[in-house]
Each structure stands twice: as structure tokens, then as C-alpha cells.
Short mmCIF file of C-alpha atoms in Angstrom, two decimals:
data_model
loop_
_atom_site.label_atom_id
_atom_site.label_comp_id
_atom_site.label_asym_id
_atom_site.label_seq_id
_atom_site.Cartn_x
_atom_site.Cartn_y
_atom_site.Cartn_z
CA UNK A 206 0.23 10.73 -21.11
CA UNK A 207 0.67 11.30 -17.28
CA UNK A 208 3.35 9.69 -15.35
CA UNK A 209 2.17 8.96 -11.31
CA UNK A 210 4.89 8.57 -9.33
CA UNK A 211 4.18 6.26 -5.80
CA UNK A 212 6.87 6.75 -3.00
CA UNK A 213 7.07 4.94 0.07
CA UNK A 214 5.37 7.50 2.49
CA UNK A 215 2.89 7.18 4.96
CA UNK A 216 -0.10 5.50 3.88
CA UNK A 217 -2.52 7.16 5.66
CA UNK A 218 -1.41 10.58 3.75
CA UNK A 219 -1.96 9.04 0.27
CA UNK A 220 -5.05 10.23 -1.20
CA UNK A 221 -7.69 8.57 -3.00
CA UNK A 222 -6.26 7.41 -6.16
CA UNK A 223 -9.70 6.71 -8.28
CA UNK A 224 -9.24 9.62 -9.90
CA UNK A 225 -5.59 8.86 -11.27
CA UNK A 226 -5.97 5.57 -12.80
CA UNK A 227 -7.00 6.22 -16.30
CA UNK A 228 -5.96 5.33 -19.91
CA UNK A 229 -3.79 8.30 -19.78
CA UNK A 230 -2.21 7.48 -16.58
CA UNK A 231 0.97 5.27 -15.99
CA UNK A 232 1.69 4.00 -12.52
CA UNK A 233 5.84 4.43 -11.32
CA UNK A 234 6.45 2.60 -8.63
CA UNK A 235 9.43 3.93 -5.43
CA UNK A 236 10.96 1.22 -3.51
CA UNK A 237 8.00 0.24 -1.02
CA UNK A 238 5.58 2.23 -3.37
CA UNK A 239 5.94 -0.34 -5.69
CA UNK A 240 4.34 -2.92 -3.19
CA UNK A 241 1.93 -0.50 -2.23
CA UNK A 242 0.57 -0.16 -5.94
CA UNK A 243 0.21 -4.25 -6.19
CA UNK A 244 -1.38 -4.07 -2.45
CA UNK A 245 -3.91 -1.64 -4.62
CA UNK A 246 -4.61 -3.90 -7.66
CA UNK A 247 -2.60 -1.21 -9.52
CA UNK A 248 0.27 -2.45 -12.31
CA UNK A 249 3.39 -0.85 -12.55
CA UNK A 250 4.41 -0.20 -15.34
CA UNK A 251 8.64 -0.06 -13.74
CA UNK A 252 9.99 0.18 -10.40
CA UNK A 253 12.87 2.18 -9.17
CA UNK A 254 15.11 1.78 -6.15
CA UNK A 255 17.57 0.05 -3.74
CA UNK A 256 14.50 -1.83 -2.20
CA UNK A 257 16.36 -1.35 1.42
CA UNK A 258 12.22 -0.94 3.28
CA UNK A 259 10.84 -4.28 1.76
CA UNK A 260 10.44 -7.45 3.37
CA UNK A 261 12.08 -10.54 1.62
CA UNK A 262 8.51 -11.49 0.43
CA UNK A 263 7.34 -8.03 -0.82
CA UNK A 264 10.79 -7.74 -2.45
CA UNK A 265 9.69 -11.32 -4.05
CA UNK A 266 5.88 -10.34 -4.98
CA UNK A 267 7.87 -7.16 -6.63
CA UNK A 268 10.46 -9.34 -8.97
CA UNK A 269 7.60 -11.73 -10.09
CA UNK A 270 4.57 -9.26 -10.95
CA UNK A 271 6.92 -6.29 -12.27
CA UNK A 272 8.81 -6.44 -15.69
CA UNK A 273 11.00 -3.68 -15.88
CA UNK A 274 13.08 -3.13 -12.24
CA UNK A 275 15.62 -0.69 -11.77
CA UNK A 276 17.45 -1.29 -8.94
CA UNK A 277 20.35 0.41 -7.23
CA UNK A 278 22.91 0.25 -4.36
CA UNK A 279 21.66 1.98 -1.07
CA UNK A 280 25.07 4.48 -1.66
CA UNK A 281 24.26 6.43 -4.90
CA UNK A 282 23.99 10.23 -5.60
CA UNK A 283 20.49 10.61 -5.85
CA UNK A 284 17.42 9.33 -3.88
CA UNK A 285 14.89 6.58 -5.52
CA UNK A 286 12.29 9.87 -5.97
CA UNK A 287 14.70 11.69 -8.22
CA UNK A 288 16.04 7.99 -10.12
CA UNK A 289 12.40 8.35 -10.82
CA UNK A 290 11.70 11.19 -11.90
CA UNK A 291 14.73 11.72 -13.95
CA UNK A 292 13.06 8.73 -15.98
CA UNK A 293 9.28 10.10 -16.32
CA UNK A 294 10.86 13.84 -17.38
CA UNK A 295 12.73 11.69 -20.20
CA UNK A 296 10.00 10.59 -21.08
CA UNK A 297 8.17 14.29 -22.19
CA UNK A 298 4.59 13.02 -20.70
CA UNK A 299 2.03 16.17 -19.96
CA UNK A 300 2.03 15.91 -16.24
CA UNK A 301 3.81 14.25 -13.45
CA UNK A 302 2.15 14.11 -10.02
CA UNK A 303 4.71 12.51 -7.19
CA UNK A 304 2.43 10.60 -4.47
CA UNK A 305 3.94 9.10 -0.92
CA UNK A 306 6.29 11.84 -0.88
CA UNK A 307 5.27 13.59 2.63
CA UNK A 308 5.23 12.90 6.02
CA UNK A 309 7.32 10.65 7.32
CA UNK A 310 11.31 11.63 7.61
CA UNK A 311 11.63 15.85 6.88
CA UNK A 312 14.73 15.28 5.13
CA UNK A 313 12.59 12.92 2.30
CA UNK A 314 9.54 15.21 2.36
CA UNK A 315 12.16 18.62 1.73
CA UNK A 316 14.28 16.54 -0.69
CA UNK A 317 11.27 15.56 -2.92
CA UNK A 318 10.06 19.55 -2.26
CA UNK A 319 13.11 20.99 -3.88
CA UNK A 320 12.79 18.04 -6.90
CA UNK A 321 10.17 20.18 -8.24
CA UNK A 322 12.19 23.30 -8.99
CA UNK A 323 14.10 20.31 -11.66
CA UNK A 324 12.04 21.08 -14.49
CA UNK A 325 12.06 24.80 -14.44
CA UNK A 326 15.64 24.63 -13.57
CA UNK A 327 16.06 22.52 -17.14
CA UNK A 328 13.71 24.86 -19.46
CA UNK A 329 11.04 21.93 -19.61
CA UNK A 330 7.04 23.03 -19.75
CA UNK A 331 6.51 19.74 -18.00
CA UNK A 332 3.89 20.22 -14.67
CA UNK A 333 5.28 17.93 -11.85
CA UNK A 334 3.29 18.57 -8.71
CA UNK A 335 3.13 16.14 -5.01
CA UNK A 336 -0.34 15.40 -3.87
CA UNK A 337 -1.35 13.91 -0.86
CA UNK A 338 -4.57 13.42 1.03
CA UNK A 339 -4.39 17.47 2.15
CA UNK A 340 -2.16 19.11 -0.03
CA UNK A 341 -1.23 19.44 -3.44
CA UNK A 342 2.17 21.52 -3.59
CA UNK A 343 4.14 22.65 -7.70
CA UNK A 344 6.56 25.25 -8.32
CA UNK A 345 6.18 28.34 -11.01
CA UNK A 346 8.05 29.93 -12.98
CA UNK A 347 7.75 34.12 -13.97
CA UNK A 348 4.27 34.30 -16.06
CA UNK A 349 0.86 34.50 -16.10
CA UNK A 350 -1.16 31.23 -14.47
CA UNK A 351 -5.26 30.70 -13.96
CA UNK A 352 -6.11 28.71 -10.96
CA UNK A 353 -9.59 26.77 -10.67
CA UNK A 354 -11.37 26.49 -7.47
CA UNK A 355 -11.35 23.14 -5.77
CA UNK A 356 -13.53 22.07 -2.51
CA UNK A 357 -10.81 19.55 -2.47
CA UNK A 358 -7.99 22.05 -1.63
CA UNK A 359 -9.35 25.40 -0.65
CA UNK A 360 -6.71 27.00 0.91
CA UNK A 361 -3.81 28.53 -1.89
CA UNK A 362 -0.29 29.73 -0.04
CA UNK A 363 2.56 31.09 -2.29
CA UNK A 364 5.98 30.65 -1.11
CA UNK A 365 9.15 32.37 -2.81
CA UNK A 366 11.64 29.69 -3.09
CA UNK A 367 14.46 30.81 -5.32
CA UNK A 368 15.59 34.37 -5.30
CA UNK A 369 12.78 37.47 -4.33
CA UNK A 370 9.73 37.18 -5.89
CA UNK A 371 8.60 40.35 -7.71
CA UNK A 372 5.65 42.07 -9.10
CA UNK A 373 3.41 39.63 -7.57
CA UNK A 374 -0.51 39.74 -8.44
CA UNK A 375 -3.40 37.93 -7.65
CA UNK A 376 -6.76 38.42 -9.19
CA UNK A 377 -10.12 36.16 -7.57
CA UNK A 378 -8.51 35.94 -4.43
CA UNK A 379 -10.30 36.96 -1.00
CA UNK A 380 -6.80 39.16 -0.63
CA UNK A 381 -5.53 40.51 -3.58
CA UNK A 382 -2.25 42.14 -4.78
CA UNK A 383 -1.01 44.39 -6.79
CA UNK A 384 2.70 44.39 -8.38
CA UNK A 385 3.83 43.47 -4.87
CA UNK A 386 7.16 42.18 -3.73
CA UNK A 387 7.37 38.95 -2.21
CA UNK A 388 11.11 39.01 0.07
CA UNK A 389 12.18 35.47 0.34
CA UNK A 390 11.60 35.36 4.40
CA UNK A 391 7.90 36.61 4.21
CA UNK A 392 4.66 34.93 4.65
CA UNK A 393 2.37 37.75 3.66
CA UNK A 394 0.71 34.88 0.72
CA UNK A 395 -0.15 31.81 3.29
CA UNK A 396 -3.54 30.62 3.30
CA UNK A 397 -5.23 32.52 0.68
CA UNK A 398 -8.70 31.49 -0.97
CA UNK A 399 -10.31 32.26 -4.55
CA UNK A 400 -13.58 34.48 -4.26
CA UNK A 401 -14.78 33.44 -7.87
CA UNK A 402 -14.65 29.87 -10.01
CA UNK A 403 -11.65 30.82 -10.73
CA UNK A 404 -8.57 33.66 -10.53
CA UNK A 405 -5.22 34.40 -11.78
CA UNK A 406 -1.59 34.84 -10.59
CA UNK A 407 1.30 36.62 -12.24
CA UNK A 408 4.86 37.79 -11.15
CA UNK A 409 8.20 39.18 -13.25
CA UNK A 410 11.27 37.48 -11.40
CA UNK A 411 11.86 34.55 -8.73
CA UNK A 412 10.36 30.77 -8.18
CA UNK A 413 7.19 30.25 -6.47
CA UNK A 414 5.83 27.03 -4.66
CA UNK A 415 2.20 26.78 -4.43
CA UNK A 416 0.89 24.97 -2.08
CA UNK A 417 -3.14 23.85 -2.49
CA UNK A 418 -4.61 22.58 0.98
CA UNK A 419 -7.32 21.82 3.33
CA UNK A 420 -8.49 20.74 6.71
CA UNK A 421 -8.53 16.96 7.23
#
């Protein structure tokens, strides 16, 4: 099972979402995400959130086509995104993608950014990545990962996030490394691109974002 996650960002940054709505894939909806998926023909399966960006009559097409609301005072401790996601992690499904989470308000976009580190942070070999129409952006872990081309998202960037990164390598890139350190200020791995089908990435200590992305 994969859990999709729908935010209330931008439309016009959401990406196709043909691609997303199989058997294996159940539809969260985020406060106005949630009327976004019905706009789409798309069930959700529950809805999370304080509902505060809703018109009365979206927040009334919500409560009669949705089963299972969770709804919460605007003054809580965590956003709707992490409500959310706290509930698909529970749930132990293979992958969790996070859509309508950029653009808009920085402080949203950075907050739903550092939600990804919540998984590795808890020991869980769950993937939760954010996609949107130009980027697809997850966090790793120390180990040993193979990346596949995609014409979709050509460029790769790797960003240390939590601590120095070290012993960085890349393999199938157009610029390789070698057992290189990564300091937490530098942006020596922005905009890279696999040469082959496909290429690796390792490292030995620190949290890397990845960030997958393309000109629109």
C-alpha cells in the first residue's frame, strides 16, 4: 500500500496525478486538499485538519462525501501535514509521497521539508518523499542507494541537512565523487545528472535531502 498525501498548496505546482491513482494507492486529504481531491473525482479515503481555508460550501461538500474527518482547533502543536502524516506512518504502508506541500507560504513549504527527516529520526524504513510538478525532494539516511534516470526530473542535488555529511560517493553521475566530505554550508552536489540508466550514492555519517528536478 501507498499512502498520497494532498495539502492545500498551489494548484498550479501539483503534478499530474494519473500516475498515483492505483489499487495500491490511498488518497489523504489536508484541509483544502481534501476539496481539491473531490474537485478531481478522487475519494478520500480521511481528511485531516482545522478546515480554517474552506469556504462554508466546500467545508459542506467535505462533511457529506468524506466518512472519516479529523478535525482540529486552528491552535494545536502540529500543522494539518504532520496530523497527517503521523497517521499514514502508523499505518506501516511502503511509500508515502506528500503532494501540495510547496510554494505558497516558506514557512509551510520548510515545515513540510524538515517532516521528512520524521521517519529516519524514528528508525522506520518507510520512503516519504514531496512531489510536485518540478521537483521531487526525500531525505537519506547513511547507506548505499541506486537511483534510476528519469526525463521527468533530470537534475539530482544533494543537500546535507543534519550534521556533516561524510564519505560521500556518487557513481553514474556526470560529476562523480570519491569518499568526499560534504560540510553542512556547501553546495558542491547541486544540480548533478546521471550519465548511465542508472547510478549509485553512498555516504558513512549525516542526513541527506535529495532533491530530483527539472525545467518547467
Amino acid at each position: 500500500m501507498n499512502i498520497n498525501i494532498l495539502a492545500g498548496g498551489p494548484l498550479e505546482r501539483l503534478p499530474s496525478f494519473e500516475n498515483y491513482k492505483t489499487e495500491e494507492d490511498l488518497w489523504i486529504g489536508v484541509d483544502k486538499g481534501v476539496f481539491t481531491l473531490l474537485s478531481q473525482n478522487i475519494q478520500p479515503y480521511r481528511a485531516f485538519g482545522d478546515f480554517d481555508s474552506v469556504t462554508e460550501e466546500e467545508w459542506a461538500l467535505i462533511e457529506l462525501n468524506v466518512e472519516s474527518i479529523h478535525r482540529f482547533q486552528p491552535e494545536k502543536d502540529e500543522t494539518d501535514m504532520e496530523h497527517a502524516l503521523n497517521w499514514a506512518l502508523s499505518e506501516n504502508p511502503k511509500k508515502i509521497r506528500l503532494f501540495g506541500a510547496t510554494g505558497g507560504r516558506m514557512d509551510h513549504f520548510f515545515a513540510n521539508v524538515q517532516l521528512l527527516i520524521k521517519p529516519l529520526n524514528n528508525n522506520e524504513e518507510i520512503s516519504v518523499e514531496i512531489i510536485d510538478i518540478q521537483n521531487k525532494i526525500f531525505m537519506t539516511k547513511p547507506g548505499t542507494y541506486s537511483i534510476q534516470t528519469d526525463s521527468d526530473y533530470q537534475y539530482i542535488s544533494f543537500i546535507p541537512i543534519s550534521g556533516e555529511v561524510e564519505g560521500l560517493t556518487l557513481k553514474g553521475f556526470k560529476y562523480p565523487l570519491t569518499d568526499c566530505h560534504i560540510p553542512i554550508s556547501s553546495t558542491l552536489c547541486i544540480s548533478n545528472e546521471l550519465v548511465d540508466d542508472s547510478g549509485t550514492f553512498s555516504y558513512k555519517q549525516g542526513i541527506l535531502m535529495v532533491i530530483r528536478s527539472n525545467d518547467l
